[in-house]
PDB file of C-alpha atoms in Angstrom:
ATOM      1  CA  UNK A 169      13.720 -43.807-143.037  1.00 49.00           C
ATOM      2  CA  UNK A 170      10.200 -43.935-141.644  1.00 51.00           C
ATOM      3  CA  UNK A 171       7.966 -46.846-142.618  1.00 48.00           C
ATOM      4  CA  UNK A 172       4.419 -47.092-141.337  1.00 44.00           C
ATOM      5  CA  UNK A 173       1.199 -48.283-142.947  1.00 46.00           C
ATOM      6  CA  UNK A 174       3.061 -49.116-146.138  1.00 48.00           C
ATOM      7  CA  UNK A 175       4.488 -45.634-146.702  1.00 58.00           C
ATOM      8  CA  UNK A 176       8.278 -45.355-146.912  1.00 67.00           C
ATOM      9  CA  UNK A 177       9.616 -41.831-146.463  1.00 78.00           C
ATOM     10  CA  UNK A 178      13.227 -40.689-146.125  1.00 78.00           C
ATOM     11  CA  UNK A 179      14.503 -37.331-144.891  1.00 76.00           C
ATOM     12  CA  UNK A 180      15.702 -36.586-148.421  1.00 76.00           C
ATOM     13  CA  UNK A 181      12.166 -37.119-149.744  1.00 81.00           C
ATOM     14  CA  UNK A 182      10.868 -34.696-147.122  1.00 81.00           C
ATOM     15  CA  UNK A 183      13.343 -32.069-148.261  1.00 77.00           C
ATOM     16  CA  UNK A 184      12.597 -32.642-151.943  1.00 77.00           C
ATOM     17  CA  UNK A 185       8.880 -32.373-151.183  1.00 79.00           C
ATOM     18  CA  UNK A 186       9.366 -28.747-150.149  1.00 75.00           C
ATOM     19  CA  UNK A 187      11.880 -28.150-152.950  1.00 73.00           C
ATOM     20  CA  UNK A 188       9.248 -29.151-155.523  1.00 72.00           C
ATOM     21  CA  UNK A 189      11.428 -31.969-156.872  1.00 76.00           C
ATOM     22  CA  UNK A 190       9.096 -34.958-156.369  1.00 76.00           C
ATOM     23  CA  UNK A 191       6.692 -36.495-158.846  1.00 77.00           C
ATOM     24  CA  UNK A 192       2.971 -36.076-158.265  1.00 72.00           C
ATOM     25  CA  UNK A 193       2.666 -39.627-156.935  1.00 76.00           C
ATOM     26  CA  UNK A 194       5.572 -39.070-154.538  1.00 80.00           C
ATOM     27  CA  UNK A 195       4.045 -35.810-153.292  1.00 78.00           C
ATOM     28  CA  UNK A 196       0.761 -37.599-152.634  1.00 80.00           C
ATOM     29  CA  UNK A 197       2.667 -40.303-150.757  1.00 82.00           C
ATOM     30  CA  UNK A 198       4.257 -37.666-148.512  1.00 82.00           C
ATOM     31  CA  UNK A 199       0.895 -35.957-147.921  1.00 78.00           C
ATOM     32  CA  UNK A 200      -0.739 -39.237-146.934  1.00 80.00           C
ATOM     33  CA  UNK A 201       2.212 -40.155-144.726  1.00 83.00           C
ATOM     34  CA  UNK A 202       2.050 -36.813-142.893  1.00 79.00           C
ATOM     35  CA  UNK A 203      -1.631 -37.387-142.134  1.00 76.00           C
ATOM     36  CA  UNK A 204      -0.903 -40.696-140.405  1.00 78.00           C
ATOM     37  CA  UNK A 205       0.417 -39.155-137.163  1.00 78.00           C
ATOM     38  CA  UNK A 206       1.335 -35.887-135.497  1.00 75.00           C
ATOM     39  CA  UNK A 207       4.956 -37.066-135.390  1.00 77.00           C
ATOM     40  CA  UNK A 208       4.988 -37.427-139.183  1.00 80.00           C
ATOM     41  CA  UNK A 209       3.511 -33.956-139.576  1.00 77.00           C
ATOM     42  CA  UNK A 210       6.146 -32.584-137.199  1.00 74.00           C
ATOM     43  CA  UNK A 211       8.928 -34.130-139.304  1.00 79.00           C
ATOM     44  CA  UNK A 212       7.453 -32.642-142.463  1.00 78.00           C
ATOM     45  CA  UNK A 213       7.215 -29.222-140.798  1.00 71.00           C
ATOM     46  CA  UNK A 214      10.828 -29.447-139.621  1.00 73.00           C
ATOM     47  CA  UNK A 215      11.900 -30.329-143.154  1.00 76.00           C
ATOM     48  CA  UNK A 216      10.170 -27.219-144.469  1.00 71.00           C
ATOM     49  CA  UNK A 217      11.986 -25.011-141.958  1.00 66.00           C
ATOM     50  CA  UNK A 218      15.281 -26.579-143.014  1.00 68.00           C
ATOM     51  CA  UNK A 219      14.403 -26.124-146.701  1.00 63.00           C
ATOM     52  CA  UNK A 220      13.491 -22.460-146.291  1.00 60.00           C
ATOM     53  CA  UNK A 221      16.726 -21.757-144.431  1.00 56.00           C
ATOM     54  CA  UNK A 222      18.889 -23.659-146.900  1.00 59.00           C
ATOM     55  CA  UNK A 223      17.154 -22.033-149.873  1.00 53.00           C
ATOM     56  CA  UNK A 224      17.798 -18.551-148.559  1.00 50.00           C
ATOM     57  CA  UNK A 225      21.411 -19.392-147.744  1.00 50.00           C
ATOM     58  CA  UNK A 226      21.935 -20.702-151.289  1.00 50.00           C
ATOM     59  CA  UNK A 227      20.666 -17.393-152.629  1.00 47.00           C
ATOM     60  CA  UNK A 228      23.180 -15.529-150.482  1.00 45.00           C
ATOM     61  CA  UNK A 229      26.094 -17.789-151.350  1.00 47.00           C
ATOM     62  CA  UNK A 230      28.355 -16.920-154.293  1.00 40.00           C
ATOM     63  CA  UNK A 231      25.990 -14.423-155.909  1.00 38.00           C
ATOM     64  CA  UNK A 232      23.168 -16.933-156.290  1.00 42.00           C
ATOM     65  CA  UNK A 233      25.217 -19.323-158.450  1.00 42.00           C
ATOM     66  CA  UNK A 234      24.221 -22.445-156.509  1.00 42.00           C
ATOM     67  CA  UNK A 235      20.766 -23.966-156.761  1.00 47.00           C
ATOM     68  CA  UNK A 236      19.024 -25.346-153.684  1.00 48.00           C
ATOM     69  CA  UNK A 237      19.593 -28.805-155.127  1.00 52.00           C
ATOM     70  CA  UNK A 238      23.356 -28.170-155.266  1.00 54.00           C
ATOM     71  CA  UNK A 239      23.308 -26.717-151.762  1.00 51.00           C
ATOM     72  CA  UNK A 240      21.470 -29.794-150.474  1.00 52.00           C
ATOM     73  CA  UNK A 241      23.893 -32.164-152.215  1.00 57.00           C
ATOM     74  CA  UNK A 242      26.877 -30.348-150.714  1.00 54.00           C
ATOM     75  CA  UNK A 243      25.302 -30.354-147.258  1.00 51.00           C
ATOM     76  CA  UNK A 244      24.344 -34.031-147.494  1.00 56.00           C
ATOM     77  CA  UNK A 245      27.820 -35.090-148.662  1.00 57.00           C
ATOM     78  CA  UNK A 246      29.595 -33.051-145.991  1.00 50.00           C
ATOM     79  CA  UNK A 247      27.473 -34.480-143.179  1.00 50.00           C
ATOM     80  CA  UNK A 248      27.267 -38.062-144.487  1.00 53.00           C
ATOM     81  CA  UNK A 249      23.495 -37.999-144.971  1.00 47.00           C
ATOM     82  CA  UNK A 250      22.422 -40.815-147.252  1.00 49.00           C
ATOM     83  CA  UNK A 251      19.567 -40.749-149.750  1.00 48.00           C
ATOM     84  CA  UNK A 252      16.334 -42.774-149.658  1.00 44.00           C
ATOM     85  CA  UNK A 253      18.052 -45.797-148.088  1.00 41.00           C
ATOM     86  CA  UNK A 254      19.043 -43.859-144.957  1.00 41.00           C
ATOM     87  CA  UNK A 255      17.719 -45.758-141.944  1.00 38.00           C
ATOM     88  CA  UNK A 256      16.430 -43.229-139.422  1.00 38.00           C
ATOM     89  CA  UNK A 257      12.930 -42.212-138.449  1.00 41.00           C
ATOM     90  CA  UNK A 258      13.021 -38.538-137.371  1.00 47.00           C
ATOM     91  CA  UNK A 259      15.097 -35.872-139.068  1.00 50.00           C
ATOM     92  CA  UNK A 260      18.572 -36.296-137.558  1.00 51.00           C
ATOM     93  CA  UNK A 261      19.499 -34.001-134.710  1.00 47.00           C
ATOM     94  CA  UNK A 262      22.539 -33.032-136.759  1.00 46.00           C
ATOM     95  CA  UNK A 263      20.320 -31.643-139.517  1.00 52.00           C
ATOM     96  CA  UNK A 264      18.316 -29.622-137.012  1.00 50.00           C
ATOM     97  CA  UNK A 265      21.503 -28.207-135.495  1.00 48.00           C
ATOM     98  CA  UNK A 266      22.746 -27.187-138.922  1.00 54.00           C
ATOM     99  CA  UNK A 267      19.343 -25.762-139.758  1.00 53.00           C
ATOM    100  CA  UNK A 268      19.603 -23.610-136.649  1.00 50.00           C
ATOM    101  CA  UNK A 269      23.080 -22.524-137.701  1.00 50.00           C
ATOM    102  CA  UNK A 270      21.778 -21.673-141.144  1.00 52.00           C
ATOM    103  CA  UNK A 271      19.017 -19.634-139.535  1.00 50.00           C
ATOM    104  CA  UNK A 272      21.630 -17.632-137.628  1.00 45.00           C
ATOM    105  CA  UNK A 273      23.476 -16.968-140.879  1.00 49.00           C
ATOM    106  CA  UNK A 274      20.231 -15.805-142.411  1.00 50.00           C
ATOM    107  CA  UNK A 275      19.566 -13.518-139.488  1.00 44.00           C
ATOM    108  CA  UNK A 276      22.887 -11.729-139.900  1.00 39.00           C
ATOM    109  CA  UNK A 277      22.855 -12.140-143.667  1.00 49.00           C
ATOM    110  CA  UNK A 278      19.657 -11.957-145.677  1.00 47.00           C
ATOM    111  CA  UNK A 279      17.391 -10.410-143.035  1.00 43.00           C
ATOM    112  CA  UNK A 280      19.862  -7.719-142.031  1.00 44.00           C
ATOM    113  CA  UNK A 281      21.489  -7.269-145.411  1.00 50.00           C
ATOM    114  CA  UNK A 282      21.062  -3.632-146.430  1.00 50.00           C
ATOM    115  CA  UNK A 283      18.400  -3.122-143.731  1.00 48.00           C
ATOM    116  CA  UNK A 284      18.309  -0.505-140.927  1.00 52.00           C
ATOM    117  CA  UNK A 285      19.655  -1.589-137.563  1.00 54.00           C
ATOM    118  CA  UNK A 286      16.294  -1.302-135.785  1.00 70.00           C
ATOM    119  CA  UNK A 287      14.657  -4.172-137.701  1.00 82.00           C
ATOM    120  CA  UNK A 288      12.255  -6.508-135.924  1.00 87.00           C
ATOM    121  CA  UNK A 289      12.161 -10.144-137.083  1.00 86.00           C
ATOM    122  CA  UNK A 290       8.986 -12.190-136.622  1.00 90.00           C
ATOM    123  CA  UNK A 291       8.951 -15.878-137.563  1.00 86.00           C
ATOM    124  CA  UNK A 292       6.195 -18.478-137.391  1.00 86.00           C
ATOM    125  CA  UNK A 293       6.474 -22.262-137.101  1.00 81.00           C
ATOM    126  CA  UNK A 294       3.318 -24.364-136.990  1.00 78.00           C
ATOM    127  CA  UNK A 295       0.780 -21.557-136.553  1.00 85.00           C
ATOM    128  CA  UNK A 296      -0.187 -18.384-138.369  1.00 90.00           C
ATOM    129  CA  UNK A 297       0.337 -14.986-136.737  1.00 94.00           C
ATOM    130  CA  UNK A 298      -1.314 -11.596-137.113  1.00 95.00           C
ATOM    131  CA  UNK A 299       0.750  -8.407-136.884  1.00 95.00           C
ATOM    132  CA  UNK A 300      -0.082  -4.713-136.915  1.00 96.00           C
ATOM    133  CA  UNK A 301       2.732  -2.422-138.005  1.00 96.00           C
ATOM    134  CA  UNK A 302       3.317   1.126-136.780  1.00 94.00           C
ATOM    135  CA  UNK A 303       1.478   2.608-139.800  1.00 95.00           C
ATOM    136  CA  UNK A 304      -1.658   0.584-139.037  1.00 96.00           C
ATOM    137  CA  UNK A 305      -1.074  -2.000-141.776  1.00 96.00           C
ATOM    138  CA  UNK A 306      -2.200  -5.519-140.849  1.00 97.00           C
ATOM    139  CA  UNK A 307      -0.215  -8.593-141.889  1.00 97.00           C
ATOM    140  CA  UNK A 308      -1.053 -12.259-141.411  1.00 96.00           C
ATOM    141  CA  UNK A 309       1.936 -14.614-141.621  1.00 95.00           C
ATOM    142  CA  UNK A 310       1.357 -18.181-142.758  1.00 91.00           C
ATOM    143  CA  UNK A 311       3.158 -20.991-140.930  1.00 87.00           C
ATOM    144  CA  UNK A 312       6.926 -21.274-141.484  1.00 86.00           C
ATOM    145  CA  UNK A 313       7.213 -17.690-142.684  1.00 90.00           C
ATOM    146  CA  UNK A 314       9.417 -14.789-141.626  1.00 91.00           C
ATOM    147  CA  UNK A 315       8.940 -11.011-141.753  1.00 94.00           C
ATOM    148  CA  UNK A 316      11.475  -8.262-141.097  1.00 93.00           C
ATOM    149  CA  UNK A 317      10.189  -4.724-140.454  1.00 94.00           C
ATOM    150  CA  UNK A 318      11.213  -1.528-138.621  1.00 92.00           C
ATOM    151  CA  UNK A 319       9.719  -0.424-135.336  1.00 91.00           C
ATOM    152  CA  UNK A 320       8.584   2.744-137.117  1.00 92.00           C
ATOM    153  CA  UNK A 321       8.600   3.888-140.737  1.00 92.00           C
ATOM    154  CA  UNK A 322      10.780   7.002-140.822  1.00 89.00           C
ATOM    155  CA  UNK A 323      12.142   6.865-144.391  1.00 89.00           C
ATOM    156  CA  UNK A 324      10.560   7.701-147.765  1.00 92.00           C
ATOM    157  CA  UNK A 325       9.303   4.132-148.118  1.00 93.00           C
ATOM    158  CA  UNK A 326       7.715   1.693-145.697  1.00 95.00           C
ATOM    159  CA  UNK A 327      10.062  -1.227-146.321  1.00 94.00           C
ATOM    160  CA  UNK A 328       9.701  -4.795-145.027  1.00 95.00           C
ATOM    161  CA  UNK A 329      11.194  -8.169-146.057  1.00 94.00           C
ATOM    162  CA  UNK A 330       9.287 -11.442-146.445  1.00 94.00           C
ATOM    163  CA  UNK A 331      10.241 -15.074-146.684  1.00 90.00           C
ATOM    164  CA  UNK A 332       7.362 -17.543-146.918  1.00 91.00           C
ATOM    165  CA  UNK A 333       3.725 -16.482-147.305  1.00 93.00           C
ATOM    166  CA  UNK A 334       1.735 -13.554-145.921  1.00 96.00           C
ATOM    167  CA  UNK A 335      -1.463 -11.609-146.485  1.00 96.00           C
ATOM    168  CA  UNK A 336      -1.096  -7.825-146.444  1.00 97.00           C
ATOM    169  CA  UNK A 337      -3.736  -5.188-145.706  1.00 96.00           C
ATOM    170  CA  UNK A 338      -1.738  -2.010-146.238  1.00 96.00           C
ATOM    171  CA  UNK A 339      -2.802   1.388-144.904  1.00 95.00           C
ATOM    172  CA  UNK A 340      -2.927   3.888-147.786  1.00 93.00           C
ATOM    173  CA  UNK A 341      -0.198   6.545-148.053  1.00 92.00           C
ATOM    174  CA  UNK A 342       0.729   8.009-151.436  1.00 90.00           C
ATOM    175  CA  UNK A 343       3.592   9.937-149.844  1.00 92.00           C
ATOM    176  CA  UNK A 344       5.145   6.782-148.360  1.00 94.00           C
ATOM    177  CA  UNK A 345       4.778   3.666-150.566  1.00 94.00           C
ATOM    178  CA  UNK A 346       4.846   0.233-148.930  1.00 96.00           C
ATOM    179  CA  UNK A 347       7.631  -2.021-150.279  1.00 95.00           C
ATOM    180  CA  UNK A 348       8.104  -5.762-149.685  1.00 95.00           C
ATOM    181  CA  UNK A 349      11.565  -7.165-150.435  1.00 93.00           C
ATOM    182  CA  UNK A 350      11.645 -10.810-151.562  1.00 91.00           C
ATOM    183  CA  UNK A 351      14.536 -13.132-152.315  1.00 84.00           C
ATOM    184  CA  UNK A 352      14.478 -12.307-156.022  1.00 82.00           C
ATOM    185  CA  UNK A 353      11.901  -9.592-156.475  1.00 88.00           C
ATOM    186  CA  UNK A 354      10.047  -6.685-154.922  1.00 92.00           C
ATOM    187  CA  UNK A 355       6.424  -5.637-154.468  1.00 94.00           C
ATOM    188  CA  UNK A 356       5.391  -1.987-154.116  1.00 94.00           C
ATOM    189  CA  UNK A 357       1.939  -0.665-153.155  1.00 93.00           C
ATOM    190  CA  UNK A 358       0.292   2.519-151.900  1.00 84.00           C
ATOM    191  CA  UNK A 359      -2.634   0.952-150.050  1.00 84.00           C
ATOM    192  CA  UNK A 360      -4.235  -2.370-150.877  1.00 91.00           C
ATOM    193  CA  UNK A 361      -4.996  -5.969-149.830  1.00 94.00           C
ATOM    194  CA  UNK A 362      -3.097  -8.838-151.411  1.00 93.00           C
ATOM    195  CA  UNK A 363      -1.409 -12.191-150.802  1.00 94.00           C
ATOM    196  CA  UNK A 364       2.254 -13.051-151.458  1.00 93.00           C
ATOM    197  CA  UNK A 365       3.306 -16.695-151.567  1.00 91.00           C
ATOM    198  CA  UNK A 366       7.100 -16.926-151.600  1.00 88.00           C
ATOM    199  CA  UNK A 367       7.255 -20.362-149.964  1.00 83.00           C
ATOM    200  CA  UNK A 368       8.039 -22.284-153.159  1.00 81.00           C
ATOM    201  CA  UNK A 369      11.556 -22.839-154.484  1.00 76.00           C
ATOM    202  CA  UNK A 370      10.649 -22.174-158.115  1.00 82.00           C
ATOM    203  CA  UNK A 371       8.272 -19.201-158.012  1.00 87.00           C
ATOM    204  CA  UNK A 372       6.634 -16.340-156.132  1.00 90.00           C
ATOM    205  CA  UNK A 373       2.883 -15.789-156.512  1.00 91.00           C
ATOM    206  CA  UNK A 374       1.108 -12.463-155.968  1.00 93.00           C
ATOM    207  CA  UNK A 375      -2.706 -12.316-155.810  1.00 92.00           C
ATOM    208  CA  UNK A 376      -4.512  -8.978-155.453  1.00 93.00           C
ATOM    209  CA  UNK A 377      -7.860  -8.601-153.683  1.00 92.00           C
ATOM    210  CA  UNK A 378      -8.060  -4.799-153.531  1.00 92.00           C
ATOM    211  CA  UNK A 379      -6.204  -1.834-154.998  1.00 92.00           C
ATOM    212  CA  UNK A 380      -3.116  -1.836-157.232  1.00 92.00           C
ATOM    213  CA  UNK A 381       0.135  -3.753-156.746  1.00 93.00           C
ATOM    214  CA  UNK A 382       3.404  -3.324-158.642  1.00 93.00           C
ATOM    215  CA  UNK A 383       5.738  -6.334-158.868  1.00 93.00           C
ATOM    216  CA  UNK A 384       9.401  -5.830-159.798  1.00 90.00           C
ATOM    217  CA  UNK A 385      12.457  -7.843-160.738  1.00 88.00           C
ATOM    218  CA  UNK A 386      15.834  -6.383-161.712  1.00 82.00           C
ATOM    219  CA  UNK A 387      14.728  -5.793-165.311  1.00 83.00           C
ATOM    220  CA  UNK A 388      10.936  -6.173-165.441  1.00 89.00           C
ATOM    221  CA  UNK A 389       7.816  -4.785-163.765  1.00 91.00           C
ATOM    222  CA  UNK A 390       4.128  -5.633-163.789  1.00 92.00           C
ATOM    223  CA  UNK A 391       1.085  -3.755-162.500  1.00 93.00           C
ATOM    224  CA  UNK A 392      -1.754  -5.822-161.023  1.00 92.00           C
ATOM    225  CA  UNK A 393      -5.301  -4.737-160.181  1.00 92.00           C
ATOM    226  CA  UNK A 394      -7.923  -6.330-157.956  1.00 90.00           C
ATOM    227  CA  UNK A 395      -8.670  -9.899-159.032  1.00 88.00           C
ATOM    228  CA  UNK A 396      -5.390 -10.309-160.910  1.00 90.00           C
ATOM    229  CA  UNK A 397      -2.635 -12.808-160.255  1.00 91.00           C
ATOM    230  CA  UNK A 398       1.046 -12.954-161.252  1.00 92.00           C
ATOM    231  CA  UNK A 399       3.908 -15.435-161.018  1.00 91.00           C
ATOM    232  CA  UNK A 400       7.578 -14.524-160.662  1.00 91.00           C
ATOM    233  CA  UNK A 401       9.748 -17.342-162.024  1.00 88.00           C
ATOM    234  CA  UNK A 402      12.733 -18.038-159.779  1.00 81.00           C
ATOM    235  CA  UNK A 403      14.900 -19.508-162.523  1.00 81.00           C
ATOM    236  CA  UNK A 404      14.747 -16.823-165.213  1.00 83.00           C
ATOM    237  CA  UNK A 405      13.350 -13.992-163.022  1.00 83.00           C
ATOM    238  CA  UNK A 406      10.474 -13.466-165.483  1.00 88.00           C
ATOM    239  CA  UNK A 407       7.107 -11.962-164.507  1.00 90.00           C
ATOM    240  CA  UNK A 408       3.904 -13.384-165.957  1.00 91.00           C
ATOM    241  CA  UNK A 409       0.331 -12.299-165.388  1.00 90.00           C
ATOM    242  CA  UNK A 410      -1.831 -15.391-165.094  1.00 82.00           C
ATOM    243  CA  UNK A 411      -5.518 -15.526-166.067  1.00 69.00           C
ATOM    244  CA  UNK A 412      -7.744 -14.980-163.053  1.00 65.00           C
ATOM    245  CA  UNK A 413      -9.186 -18.368-162.057  1.00 61.00           C
ATOM    246  CA  UNK A 414     -12.934 -18.727-161.618  1.00 59.00           C
ATOM    247  CA  UNK A 415     -12.256 -19.887-158.068  1.00 64.00           C
ATOM    248  CA  UNK A 416      -9.309 -18.453-156.151  1.00 70.00           C
ATOM    249  CA  UNK A 417      -7.668 -20.365-153.317  1.00 78.00           C
ATOM    250  CA  UNK A 418      -4.924 -17.988-152.222  1.00 85.00           C
ATOM    251  CA  UNK A 419      -6.850 -17.054-149.070  1.00 87.00           C
ATOM    252  CA  UNK A 420      -7.715 -20.621-148.061  1.00 88.00           C
ATOM    253  CA  UNK A 421      -4.774 -20.958-145.655  1.00 89.00           C
ATOM    254  CA  UNK A 422      -6.016 -17.884-143.803  1.00 90.00           C
ATOM    255  CA  UNK A 423      -9.818 -18.096-143.952  1.00 90.00           C
ATOM    256  CA  UNK A 424     -10.373 -21.865-144.424  1.00 90.00           C
ATOM    257  CA  UNK A 425     -13.193 -20.862-146.753  1.00 90.00           C
ATOM    258  CA  UNK A 426     -14.028 -22.021-150.267  1.00 91.00           C
ATOM    259  CA  UNK A 427     -16.899 -20.492-152.217  1.00 89.00           C
ATOM    260  CA  UNK A 428     -18.196 -21.732-155.564  1.00 89.00           C
ATOM    261  CA  UNK A 429     -20.794 -19.780-157.536  1.00 86.00           C
ATOM    262  CA  UNK A 430     -22.145 -21.705-160.531  1.00 88.00           C
ATOM    263  CA  UNK A 431     -18.625 -23.125-160.884  1.00 89.00           C
ATOM    264  CA  UNK A 432     -17.710 -25.941-163.275  1.00 89.00           C
ATOM    265  CA  UNK A 433     -16.812 -29.177-161.509  1.00 93.00           C
ATOM    266  CA  UNK A 434     -13.430 -29.243-163.262  1.00 90.00           C
ATOM    267  CA  UNK A 435     -12.584 -25.871-161.676  1.00 88.00           C
ATOM    268  CA  UNK A 436     -13.866 -27.057-158.290  1.00 91.00           C
ATOM    269  CA  UNK A 437     -11.516 -30.024-158.481  1.00 92.00           C
ATOM    270  CA  UNK A 438      -8.538 -27.789-159.277  1.00 87.00           C
ATOM    271  CA  UNK A 439      -9.360 -25.629-156.243  1.00 88.00           C
ATOM    272  CA  UNK A 440      -9.667 -28.653-153.953  1.00 90.00           C
ATOM    273  CA  UNK A 441      -6.399 -30.156-155.193  1.00 87.00           C
ATOM    274  CA  UNK A 442      -4.603 -26.872-154.561  1.00 82.00           C
ATOM    275  CA  UNK A 443      -6.129 -26.441-151.105  1.00 84.00           C
ATOM    276  CA  UNK A 444      -5.799 -29.998-149.773  1.00 86.00           C
ATOM    277  CA  UNK A 445      -2.744 -31.252-151.717  1.00 81.00           C
ATOM    278  CA  UNK A 446      -4.542 -34.318-153.079  1.00 88.00           C
ATOM    279  CA  UNK A 447      -5.331 -35.807-156.485  1.00 91.00           C
ATOM    280  CA  UNK A 448      -8.956 -35.892-157.672  1.00 94.00           C
ATOM    281  CA  UNK A 449     -10.039 -37.346-161.019  1.00 93.00           C
ATOM    282  CA  UNK A 450     -13.280 -37.750-162.970  1.00 93.00           C
ATOM    283  CA  UNK A 451     -13.940 -41.148-164.549  1.00 91.00           C
ATOM    284  CA  UNK A 452     -16.373 -39.509-166.996  1.00 90.00           C
ATOM    285  CA  UNK A 453     -15.026 -36.429-168.856  1.00 89.00           C
ATOM    286  CA  UNK A 454     -18.574 -35.132-169.332  1.00 90.00           C
ATOM    287  CA  UNK A 455     -18.798 -34.512-165.588  1.00 92.00           C
ATOM    288  CA  UNK A 456     -16.319 -31.649-165.896  1.00 91.00           C
ATOM    289  CA  UNK A 457     -19.100 -29.400-167.208  1.00 90.00           C
ATOM    290  CA  UNK A 458     -21.371 -29.989-164.211  1.00 92.00           C
ATOM    291  CA  UNK A 459     -21.782 -26.800-162.185  1.00 92.00           C
ATOM    292  CA  UNK A 460     -22.359 -26.217-158.501  1.00 91.00           C
ATOM    293  CA  UNK A 461     -23.016 -23.344-156.107  1.00 91.00           C
ATOM    294  CA  UNK A 462     -21.862 -24.029-152.567  1.00 90.00           C
ATOM    295  CA  UNK A 463     -19.766 -22.529-149.784  1.00 91.00           C
ATOM    296  CA  UNK A 464     -17.541 -24.351-147.299  1.00 92.00           C
ATOM    297  CA  UNK A 465     -15.903 -23.102-144.139  1.00 91.00           C
ATOM    298  CA  UNK A 466     -13.317 -25.116-142.211  1.00 90.00           C
ATOM    299  CA  UNK A 467     -14.563 -28.438-143.598  1.00 91.00           C
ATOM    300  CA  UNK A 468     -12.603 -31.638-144.151  1.00 92.00           C
ATOM    301  CA  UNK A 469     -12.043 -32.806-147.715  1.00 92.00           C
ATOM    302  CA  UNK A 470     -14.164 -35.908-147.114  1.00 92.00           C
ATOM    303  CA  UNK A 471     -17.109 -33.763-146.010  1.00 93.00           C
ATOM    304  CA  UNK A 472     -16.701 -31.460-149.003  1.00 94.00           C
ATOM    305  CA  UNK A 473     -16.650 -34.351-151.463  1.00 94.00           C
ATOM    306  CA  UNK A 474     -19.697 -35.889-149.788  1.00 94.00           C
ATOM    307  CA  UNK A 475     -21.657 -32.656-150.247  1.00 94.00           C
ATOM    308  CA  UNK A 476     -20.549 -32.272-153.873  1.00 94.00           C
ATOM    309  CA  UNK A 477     -21.297 -35.865-154.868  1.00 93.00           C
ATOM    310  CA  UNK A 478     -24.656 -35.849-153.092  1.00 93.00           C
ATOM    311  CA  UNK A 479     -25.637 -32.562-154.742  1.00 92.00           C
ATOM    312  CA  UNK A 480     -24.648 -33.702-158.230  1.00 93.00           C
ATOM    313  CA  UNK A 481     -25.763 -37.332-157.873  1.00 93.00           C
ATOM    314  CA  UNK A 482     -22.235 -38.750-158.107  1.00 93.00           C
ATOM    315  CA  UNK A 483     -20.194 -41.254-156.124  1.00 94.00           C
ATOM    316  CA  UNK A 484     -16.642 -41.062-154.782  1.00 94.00           C
ATOM    317  CA  UNK A 485     -14.050 -43.787-154.229  1.00 93.00           C
ATOM    318  CA  UNK A 486     -10.521 -43.668-152.857  1.00 90.00           C
ATOM    319  CA  UNK A 487      -7.600 -45.683-154.221  1.00 84.00           C
ATOM    320  CA  UNK A 488      -4.210 -45.054-152.618  1.00 75.00           C
ATOM    321  CA  UNK A 489      -3.978 -41.241-152.556  1.00 77.00           C
ATOM    322  CA  UNK A 490      -6.430 -40.571-155.401  1.00 89.00           C
ATOM    323  CA  UNK A 491     -10.105 -39.634-155.134  1.00 94.00           C
ATOM    324  CA  UNK A 492     -12.272 -40.653-158.124  1.00 94.00           C
ATOM    325  CA  UNK A 493     -15.669 -39.085-158.806  1.00 95.00           C
ATOM    326  CA  UNK A 494     -18.021 -41.259-160.864  1.00 93.00           C
ATOM    327  CA  UNK A 495     -21.413 -40.819-162.470  1.00 90.00           C
ATOM    328  CA  UNK A 496     -23.348 -40.835-165.723  1.00 86.00           C
ATOM    329  CA  UNK A 497     -24.250 -37.168-165.568  1.00 80.00           C
ATOM    330  CA  UNK A 498     -25.285 -34.283-163.323  1.00 80.00           C
ATOM    331  CA  UNK A 499     -28.498 -33.892-161.355  1.00 70.00           C
TER     332      UNK A 499
END
């Protein structure tokens, strides 16, 4: 357990943070804790690597019959890892050794399963990475993501495999479609620009900036055009096209840019919560209809909120991990 500045965080909480199994207040606690020191952030990053490896292994094991929660429980029991009362600060070395072992299993299992022998595996940890494939397609990998691809595309399809999140700018070729294999789905394109977020345990998100993207499961398909967004549910393997938000944030991890054009404050808040993993509330419901036009690039959340509140004539206070915007109306 790690306890500093009033925040108590166990290794199990770190794992469940990435598994999407914490309450909103617990997630905010983890986020605040990680911001307290680089060591805390390192532990959170290591937990994500472990979660991604364990999640993929669970999908390989026994024809996907075990959930990540079951896999974690089995692993914890076998290795005598206690729950939130466990008294240790960093993630145990034992966990990291097993995570490495799991990664080896993934390398010979999921990454190489039904793939040509000349596959190249590229994995990121704390930083993003830009790649250019042999066909000229450009791919940006988010942190803690993995991509498998051939040295050259010699078959009828340009096939790669992704775990985590990546932005694709695919060189057009009608004769040789570009296919991305995911843990429980597939994306096929001819030539386009889009983002795939497969870093969550419960869903995969596909957001299209240019061109046309086809998303597949074993028994369903969906065609997306520029500006459209879809979610693939991990539990029932369903595909759902989501309404295009007035402000998209799927490129924030890559560009660090947020742009609002006559955007309602309620939508601005949703975008900021998604981008910075915080909770922001309005103490006056009427403020949700205030609108603002502004653009931010690589700014801290505090600076962004200062600009917004100054522009609209509001004030901001912080209580625990919640930001509250107050005011009688908009300027």
